[in-house]
Structures are given as structure tokens and as C-alpha cells.
XYZ file of C-alpha atoms in Angstrom:
445
model
C 2.326 -56.806 -32.209
C 6.155 -57.365 -32.256
C 6.439 -54.005 -33.801
C 4.234 -52.408 -31.329
C 6.034 -53.683 -28.550
C 9.343 -53.178 -30.078
C 8.378 -49.353 -30.389
C 6.759 -49.097 -27.038
C 8.965 -51.138 -25.236
C 9.885 -48.534 -22.753
C 6.469 -48.627 -21.275
C 6.737 -52.152 -20.156
C 9.890 -51.417 -18.351
C 8.160 -52.165 -14.853
C 7.101 -55.454 -15.854
C 10.813 -56.359 -16.231
C 11.010 -56.569 -12.544
C 8.020 -59.158 -11.720
C 9.296 -61.989 -10.308
C 9.807 -65.076 -11.980
C 7.378 -67.329 -10.124
C 4.546 -65.266 -11.635
C 5.392 -66.229 -14.490
C 6.796 -69.928 -14.566
C 8.693 -72.339 -12.412
C 12.249 -70.886 -10.763
C 15.385 -71.386 -12.963
C 18.916 -71.457 -11.876
C 20.111 -67.987 -11.374
C 22.054 -67.776 -14.838
C 22.176 -64.801 -17.217
C 19.687 -67.571 -19.481
C 17.362 -67.567 -16.683
C 16.719 -63.984 -16.374
C 16.224 -63.547 -19.728
C 13.491 -66.237 -19.856
C 12.232 -64.808 -16.727
C 11.786 -61.543 -18.500
C 10.503 -63.086 -21.958
C 7.650 -64.184 -19.923
C 6.999 -60.878 -18.454
C 6.393 -59.404 -22.181
C 4.235 -62.155 -22.806
C 2.006 -61.947 -19.677
C 1.708 -58.062 -20.851
C 0.559 -59.050 -24.199
C -1.929 -61.175 -22.941
C -3.360 -58.841 -20.533
C -3.570 -55.917 -22.638
C -5.080 -58.207 -25.387
C -7.547 -59.417 -23.204
C -8.655 -55.639 -21.754
C -8.523 -53.424 -25.118
C -9.334 -50.166 -22.842
C -6.103 -50.387 -21.052
C -4.249 -50.462 -24.293
C -5.968 -47.503 -25.834
C -5.634 -45.526 -22.473
C -1.981 -46.723 -23.376
C -1.810 -46.025 -26.920
C -4.298 -43.257 -27.320
C -5.022 -42.436 -31.886
C -7.207 -43.434 -34.074
C -5.603 -46.948 -34.098
C -8.293 -47.850 -30.986
C -10.653 -45.485 -31.480
C -14.192 -47.002 -30.880
C -16.430 -46.177 -33.676
C -19.254 -47.569 -35.638
C -19.275 -47.489 -38.921
C -22.428 -45.796 -40.735
C -22.958 -48.491 -43.697
C -24.026 -51.512 -41.188
C -24.958 -51.784 -37.830
C -22.435 -54.825 -37.419
C -19.602 -52.944 -38.288
C -16.409 -53.640 -36.667
C -15.902 -51.755 -32.865
C -12.896 -49.800 -32.829
C -11.277 -48.809 -29.366
C -11.557 -45.342 -28.368
C -9.915 -43.131 -25.647
C -11.219 -40.012 -24.592
C -8.921 -37.093 -23.309
C -8.994 -36.790 -19.603
C -10.944 -34.265 -18.373
C -8.981 -31.854 -15.889
C -9.467 -30.660 -12.223
C -10.961 -27.604 -13.682
C -13.218 -29.344 -15.571
C -14.787 -31.580 -13.339
C -15.367 -28.968 -10.885
C -17.102 -26.623 -13.508
C -19.195 -29.526 -14.431
C -20.165 -30.477 -11.432
C -20.294 -26.865 -9.557
C -23.339 -24.599 -11.183
C -22.692 -21.873 -8.961
C -24.802 -20.186 -6.058
C -28.282 -19.973 -6.634
C -29.651 -16.388 -5.564
C -33.392 -15.452 -5.520
C -33.826 -11.595 -6.481
C -35.831 -10.020 -4.164
C -38.093 -7.944 -6.642
C -40.270 -6.248 -3.551
C -36.846 -4.451 -2.851
C -35.921 -3.657 -6.234
C -39.643 -1.977 -7.027
C -39.580 -3.661 -10.794
C -39.793 -6.871 -12.507
C -37.835 -8.562 -14.957
C -40.564 -7.358 -18.108
C -40.664 -3.730 -16.535
C -36.750 -3.836 -16.868
C -36.616 -5.420 -20.108
C -39.054 -3.078 -21.499
C -37.585 -0.321 -19.997
C -33.927 -1.119 -22.156
C -36.235 -1.250 -24.893
C -37.327 2.274 -24.895
C -33.428 3.288 -24.629
C -31.782 4.534 -27.446
C -28.103 3.690 -27.377
C -27.026 4.859 -30.379
C -24.230 7.705 -31.305
C -23.593 9.525 -34.477
C -20.807 11.870 -35.743
C -21.662 15.146 -34.694
C -24.422 14.202 -31.776
C -23.435 16.881 -28.560
C -23.604 14.302 -25.636
C -22.844 14.852 -22.004
C -19.732 12.880 -20.075
C -17.798 12.660 -17.299
C -13.819 12.495 -17.383
C -12.481 9.221 -15.825
C -9.235 8.947 -16.720
C -6.264 11.391 -17.686
C -3.875 9.512 -20.564
C -0.604 10.587 -22.607
C -2.229 11.758 -25.152
C -5.788 12.916 -24.057
C -8.219 11.214 -22.088
C -11.366 8.785 -21.445
C -14.947 10.276 -21.014
C -17.602 8.086 -20.153
C -20.843 8.895 -22.266
C -23.082 5.874 -21.549
C -21.300 3.736 -24.587
C -20.293 0.029 -24.086
C -16.916 1.588 -23.945
C -14.727 4.882 -22.927
C -15.009 7.635 -25.713
C -10.974 9.160 -26.161
C -10.485 12.965 -26.655
C -7.326 13.567 -28.321
C -5.356 16.492 -26.578
C -5.614 18.474 -29.535
C -9.521 18.462 -29.255
C -8.959 19.847 -25.706
C -9.225 23.512 -26.050
C -9.337 26.014 -28.656
C -6.120 27.254 -27.447
C -2.975 24.300 -27.796
C -2.534 22.857 -24.291
C 0.676 20.342 -23.350
C -1.696 18.549 -20.244
C -5.300 18.074 -20.996
C -5.541 18.764 -16.901
C -5.164 21.828 -17.855
C -8.834 22.761 -18.965
C -10.600 19.336 -17.455
C -10.832 17.873 -13.815
C -11.212 14.445 -13.012
C -15.207 13.338 -12.481
C -16.169 16.687 -14.128
C -18.925 16.756 -16.490
C -18.847 18.489 -19.707
C -20.772 18.175 -23.141
C -18.473 17.045 -25.400
C -19.251 16.439 -29.641
C -18.784 13.056 -31.143
C -15.909 13.091 -34.300
C -15.802 9.615 -35.083
C -17.365 6.624 -35.814
C -17.145 3.163 -33.809
C -14.218 1.210 -34.113
C -13.088 -1.975 -33.402
C -13.347 -1.935 -30.245
C -16.432 -0.068 -30.329
C -14.815 3.397 -28.848
C -15.444 6.643 -30.144
C -13.091 10.197 -30.231
C -15.206 13.368 -28.923
C -14.001 16.969 -28.990
C -14.267 19.774 -27.038
C -12.447 21.979 -29.302
C -15.606 21.710 -32.318
C -18.150 22.652 -29.301
C -16.002 25.875 -28.239
C -15.262 26.709 -31.882
C -18.747 27.111 -32.536
C -19.267 29.249 -29.274
C -16.447 31.621 -30.090
C -18.407 32.260 -33.540
C -21.803 32.961 -32.050
C -20.214 35.432 -29.459
C -18.509 37.446 -32.065
C -21.395 37.533 -34.341
C -23.110 39.251 -31.379
C -20.388 41.108 -30.428
C -20.318 42.292 -34.064
C -24.362 43.162 -34.446
C -23.805 45.047 -31.120
C -21.014 47.006 -32.263
C -18.801 46.382 -28.964
C -15.502 46.775 -28.002
C -13.593 43.959 -26.951
C -9.971 43.042 -25.769
C -7.633 40.732 -27.196
C -4.095 39.249 -26.938
C -1.171 39.918 -29.245
C -0.132 36.059 -30.455
C 2.283 37.433 -33.220
C 3.184 40.250 -36.172
C 4.063 40.315 -39.800
C 4.818 42.698 -42.603
C 0.959 43.628 -42.550
C -0.137 43.948 -39.131
C -0.853 41.787 -36.007
C -2.314 39.019 -35.040
C -4.877 38.637 -32.454
C -6.622 35.851 -30.699
C -10.466 36.709 -30.391
C -12.374 34.276 -28.196
C -9.697 31.469 -29.099
C -9.958 32.592 -33.070
C -7.223 34.118 -34.517
C -7.929 37.355 -36.367
C -5.912 39.806 -38.047
C -5.063 43.521 -36.647
C -3.924 45.370 -39.944
C -0.734 47.859 -38.959
C -2.475 50.755 -40.359
C -5.672 50.364 -37.527
C -2.816 49.914 -34.646
C -3.008 53.131 -32.229
C -0.079 54.726 -30.821
C 2.377 51.538 -31.523
C 4.179 50.052 -34.234
C 3.596 45.999 -35.426
C 6.782 45.077 -33.936
C 7.681 42.621 -31.739
C 7.544 44.555 -28.540
C 3.900 44.418 -28.641
C 3.398 40.604 -28.544
C 1.614 39.370 -25.590
C -0.002 42.498 -24.872
C -3.634 43.237 -24.421
C -5.481 45.464 -27.032
C -9.047 46.977 -27.377
C -10.333 46.414 -30.713
C -13.753 46.620 -32.848
C -14.585 44.538 -35.460
C -13.955 45.571 -39.327
C -15.179 42.434 -40.970
C -15.932 39.165 -40.011
C -16.904 35.869 -42.053
C -17.733 32.907 -40.521
C -17.842 30.942 -43.838
C -13.827 31.650 -45.028
C -13.390 31.520 -41.363
C -11.987 35.708 -41.781
C -11.973 37.698 -39.208
C -10.304 41.693 -39.102
C -10.387 43.865 -36.586
C -9.514 47.406 -35.364
C -7.417 48.634 -32.681
C -7.706 52.604 -33.759
C -11.234 52.505 -34.221
C -12.036 51.089 -30.762
C -9.600 53.860 -29.172
C -10.996 56.563 -31.222
C -14.796 55.830 -30.549
C -13.778 55.306 -26.802
C -11.586 58.115 -25.786
C -12.110 60.774 -28.364
C -15.684 60.891 -26.365
C -13.542 62.367 -23.557
C -11.440 64.811 -25.710
C -12.312 68.495 -26.617
C -10.674 71.695 -27.939
C -8.529 73.384 -25.646
C -7.609 70.450 -23.354
C -4.222 70.214 -22.290
C -2.881 66.140 -22.001
C 0.433 64.730 -21.577
C 1.800 62.599 -23.883
C 4.902 60.968 -25.219
C 6.951 61.586 -27.622
C 7.523 58.594 -30.009
C 9.199 59.912 -33.147
C 10.717 62.994 -34.388
C 10.002 63.863 -38.206
C 11.341 67.211 -40.006
C 7.725 68.466 -40.192
C 6.664 67.831 -36.518
C 6.674 65.026 -33.801
C 4.080 62.572 -33.288
C 3.016 62.473 -29.218
C 1.212 59.201 -28.160
C -1.845 60.089 -25.804
C -3.925 57.475 -24.146
C -2.752 55.103 -26.873
C -3.517 57.508 -29.670
C -1.119 59.106 -32.181
C -1.093 62.995 -32.290
C 1.105 65.112 -34.430
C 2.483 68.511 -33.090
C 3.312 70.185 -35.942
C 6.729 72.311 -36.103
C 4.759 75.287 -36.860
C 3.094 74.876 -33.701
C 6.011 74.203 -31.561
C 6.654 78.176 -30.759
C 6.012 81.796 -31.924
C 9.559 81.291 -33.191
C 11.058 79.656 -36.037
C 12.596 76.448 -35.557
C 15.625 75.525 -37.523
C 16.480 72.231 -36.076
C 13.319 70.085 -33.718
C 15.937 67.571 -32.637
C 16.908 70.337 -30.166
C 13.909 71.464 -28.689
C 12.200 67.913 -28.153
C 13.727 64.646 -27.991
C 12.057 61.041 -28.525
C 10.328 59.152 -25.662
C 10.067 62.406 -23.234
C 7.119 63.659 -21.497
C 5.494 66.658 -22.708
C 2.194 68.689 -22.088
C 0.216 69.979 -24.962
C -3.068 71.591 -25.993
C -5.450 70.166 -28.505
C -6.131 72.514 -30.634
C -8.009 69.639 -33.491
C -9.245 66.139 -33.281
C -11.095 64.060 -36.231
C -13.048 61.265 -34.145
C -14.030 59.465 -37.513
C -10.368 58.992 -38.617
C -9.008 59.227 -35.088
C -6.337 62.258 -35.603
C -5.351 65.010 -33.098
C -3.556 67.784 -33.347
C -1.616 69.788 -30.764
C 0.431 72.414 -29.940
C 2.567 74.140 -27.489
C 3.018 77.178 -28.656
C -0.355 77.945 -27.122
C 1.181 77.193 -23.851
C 3.845 79.719 -24.118
C 3.805 82.587 -21.277
C 5.959 84.838 -23.730
C 6.490 83.663 -27.311
C 9.930 81.890 -27.639
C 9.484 79.798 -24.720
C 9.518 76.748 -25.595
C 13.250 77.342 -27.442
C 14.355 79.257 -24.346
C 12.874 77.115 -21.404
C 10.524 74.164 -22.389
C 10.445 72.576 -18.916
C 8.875 76.278 -17.779
C 6.415 76.089 -19.999
C 5.023 72.293 -19.269
C 5.139 73.326 -15.264
C 3.069 76.282 -16.203
C 1.007 74.701 -18.869
C -2.540 74.780 -17.126
C -2.019 78.319 -15.926
C -1.715 79.566 -19.211
C -4.168 77.283 -20.700
C -6.651 78.801 -18.402
C -5.134 82.462 -19.443
C -5.429 81.422 -23.332
C -9.200 80.350 -23.155
C -9.840 83.694 -21.019
C -8.389 85.305 -23.808
C -10.002 83.428 -27.003
C -13.370 83.462 -25.008
C -12.914 87.866 -24.829
C -11.642 87.977 -28.562
C -14.681 85.647 -29.778
C -17.399 88.240 -27.386
C -15.419 91.011 -29.120
C -15.644 89.388 -32.403
C -19.806 88.401 -31.505
C -20.139 92.582 -30.687
C -18.470 93.724 -33.520
C -20.758 91.125 -35.971
C -23.809 92.213 -34.388
C -22.889 96.202 -34.700
C -22.262 95.538 -38.274
C -25.652 93.716 -38.554
C -27.153 96.679 -36.511
C -25.256 99.355 -38.855
C -26.463 98.156 -42.411
C -29.938 98.285 -40.507
C -29.851 101.739 -40.157
C -28.197 102.371 -43.275
C -31.111 100.517 -45.146
C -33.865 102.767 -43.656
C -31.784 105.999 -43.617
C -31.636 105.154 -48.026
C -35.954 104.758 -47.851
C -37.761 108.076 -48.635
C -39.878 109.623 -46.209
C -40.411 108.543 -42.917
C -42.621 105.505 -44.153
C -42.096 102.525 -42.171
C -40.569 99.721 -44.358
C -43.031 97.268 -44.524
C -45.640 100.228 -45.701
C -42.789 100.687 -48.379
C -42.666 97.762 -49.300
C -46.164 96.349 -49.357
C -48.195 96.938 -52.177
C -51.023 100.432 -52.160
C -54.222 99.697 -51.807
C -56.784 101.052 -54.547
C -60.390 101.409 -55.387
C -60.195 100.358 -58.718
C -59.008 97.491 -60.559
C -56.152 98.393 -62.461
C -54.590 98.807 -59.115
C -55.481 95.685 -57.789
C -53.856 93.847 -60.918
C -50.975 96.463 -60.884
C -50.495 94.565 -57.084
C -51.041 91.373 -58.091
C -48.359 91.840 -61.094
């Protein structure tokens, strides 16, 4: 007890100030008397704590004063115990049971049993690959949160927002917008799923491409980039290859990046994710239907070669051979035609399958050699000269037909004159009728 009092003497400080009369008779006001008074106060405190052990357990909480019954005997020693004091919140929560409300089942239209049966019939399981309907509830820096009816909102990363990469998910979605999403992951520790729009658009794009290919239709595409072999284009969000040999009227350079070209499919392989398109095939089949031999067209000179010039006509490339420029001999083509100049020429031949066009300017010359003397005059009078050229060609065609007819008729007259007598040709060539059997056999032979 002395050791205990010595360790916790500070707790008995208030007892130091008990009046001396409470402990013993008054003593002289000396230092010895004061010490005796304080000692008597300590003795009174110890006696009080001994008589009331619960108070001692409250002052010194711990296992030393815990009141527990030994399991071996009913008459085991009783050890003092002090329970932890309840806080104000604990006392309030113990007494407060909450407001009691009675549900109005008539107003709700269903009861607890019906609601429980309804919940049991619902399926809240989500699996990877399922397509569900969700509502966008919040935008995030890295994506968006979508309410799909799960216990936690699903997350759509920004890379899964569209086939074409975007920097902001708000470019393709709006808040409170309902769309179909595809689940692309399992639930994490917080019960959150990941969904995607890009996977659905990818499949829809392939379905659309397969439908267009089966119908052999032309479609527009944007040029994304170029390489040595050709160009990379975007077809409904998917990347396709356009060979340089199938570009019509242009070359695979950086100048065509961003342009829109009309193409048709050459090869489509969904398993290997391979798409090859052709610009030449689309242009040829579309515009070749409107071109005919003898038409006067306007084009731009794109390149000069020793054997002629390449002229772009409505996106197609035509060859103006050096022998078709003028009736006079040309030694230097660059002195007559320069690149990037606009000229008029006549179509003298075309290959619709391969998309090749043969052009001529000498058929538009009012006089032989005018292309070398004054080419602008030739272009100004192109339509008038072409009309005269067609009339001349038509007259020559009719003259040839008449000449051929006269030749055929002349051959017929010569054949009639060589036959003996005046018998008709049919009577001479047909077998003669005879009454005897030998004549019939000879006729049959």
C-alpha cells in the first residue's frame, strides 16, 4: 500500500488541504503540526479507499482491481473491476431507437413480400463481353463514370470512348446521355466494372464495311498519312491501305494528307484486320460512264515526259502523246506545254477497266501546226473545231460505208455474170430433178 500511495501520491493532493480538525485535535502552528495534519489526512484517505474498493477501482483502472469470478470454484476470490465509462454519444445511441414510421402499403401499391419476390427475380450479374445500356453521370480526367445498374458506377477510359482517338471524352458523350456499352473487365475490389464504346463501334464498322463490299458501292475516306507504298486512309474509323498505283490523278505525297477520296474495296479480311481500297477503281467506274470518244474535256498538265504529257481530267490521269499534240513535228515539248497549265483536248480512246484515257490536241487544230504557232487559239476554238471534226468524221464514215456497199454489190454482179445462161443462181446451185434413181442418188451424194 505504501508503494501504491507513493506512486500515485499526486492523486491525493486535494486531501492535503483537509482541515486539521477533520483528522485530529488542533496542533500548534508549527512545521511539525502541519506535517502531522497532512499525514493524518493521508491515513483517512487510505481508510476510505479500503472501505470503498469501487472508488479505488475508478481511480486506478486495471486488472489488479477487476472483479471476476474464478471458474474453478463458486467461492473464488472477488476481484474489483472498473467498466470503461460511456461517452455521451454511446448513451444517446443506447437510448435513441430512431423515429418509428409506418409504411403506407396502399399508397405504394405493393407489399414487402411482393417487393422481395421482385428482387429475387432480377439478375444483377455482369459478365465480360455483355452489352448493356448505361447513362453517363460524370466526366473524369481519364474517362467517364457510367451508371449501368451495378452496385458501383462503371468506368469508361478515354481510350475506349471512340475509334478515333480523342483528348476529351466530352467530344463524344454528354452528361445524362444513355448509350449502349460493352463490359471489358471483371469487377475490381470496389465492385467497379470497365465499359467501352470503341469495341461496339469497331464491330459496327466491320459490319458496315462487309455490307458495302457485298454491294460493291463506293465510299468516301480521309487520308491519314502516306508511305512508300501508298497512303493510309480512314474507312468508318478503321485504317485501310490505298496503294500508290491505285491513286487516280495524284501521287502519294504529303500534299494529299487530309483530303477526302472516293474509293472502292479491293480486299477485305476481317480475321486479319486487313482492308485494301482503290481510288482509281471508284473514279473510273463513276466518271468513265460519262466519257465517250470525241468529247472535248479540260484538264491540268501534271507532268511532262519525253514521250508526252500527263493531264488530270476530273481526278483521272490521261496521256497526251507527243504524236497527238500537233500535225507538225515537235522537237521540244516543253516549249509548247508547261506543267500546271490548263489545256483543252479531245478523248480519242479510253479503257474503262484500267482507267486509261488517250488524249489529242491535233484534232482540235483549225489548221495543221496551230498548236506550235498559237496554242491558245486552238483552245479557244476547241468546241467549234471539234464539231467540224465530228462532221468530217461522220462524212468519212458514210463514205466508207457506201464504198463498202458498192464493193459488195459489185462482187455480187461479177458472180452473176460468171454463171452460164440466164438461169437464176438458186436454180443452178440446186440439184436437178430426175425420174430415175441414179439421178436421185447423184443428187443426194
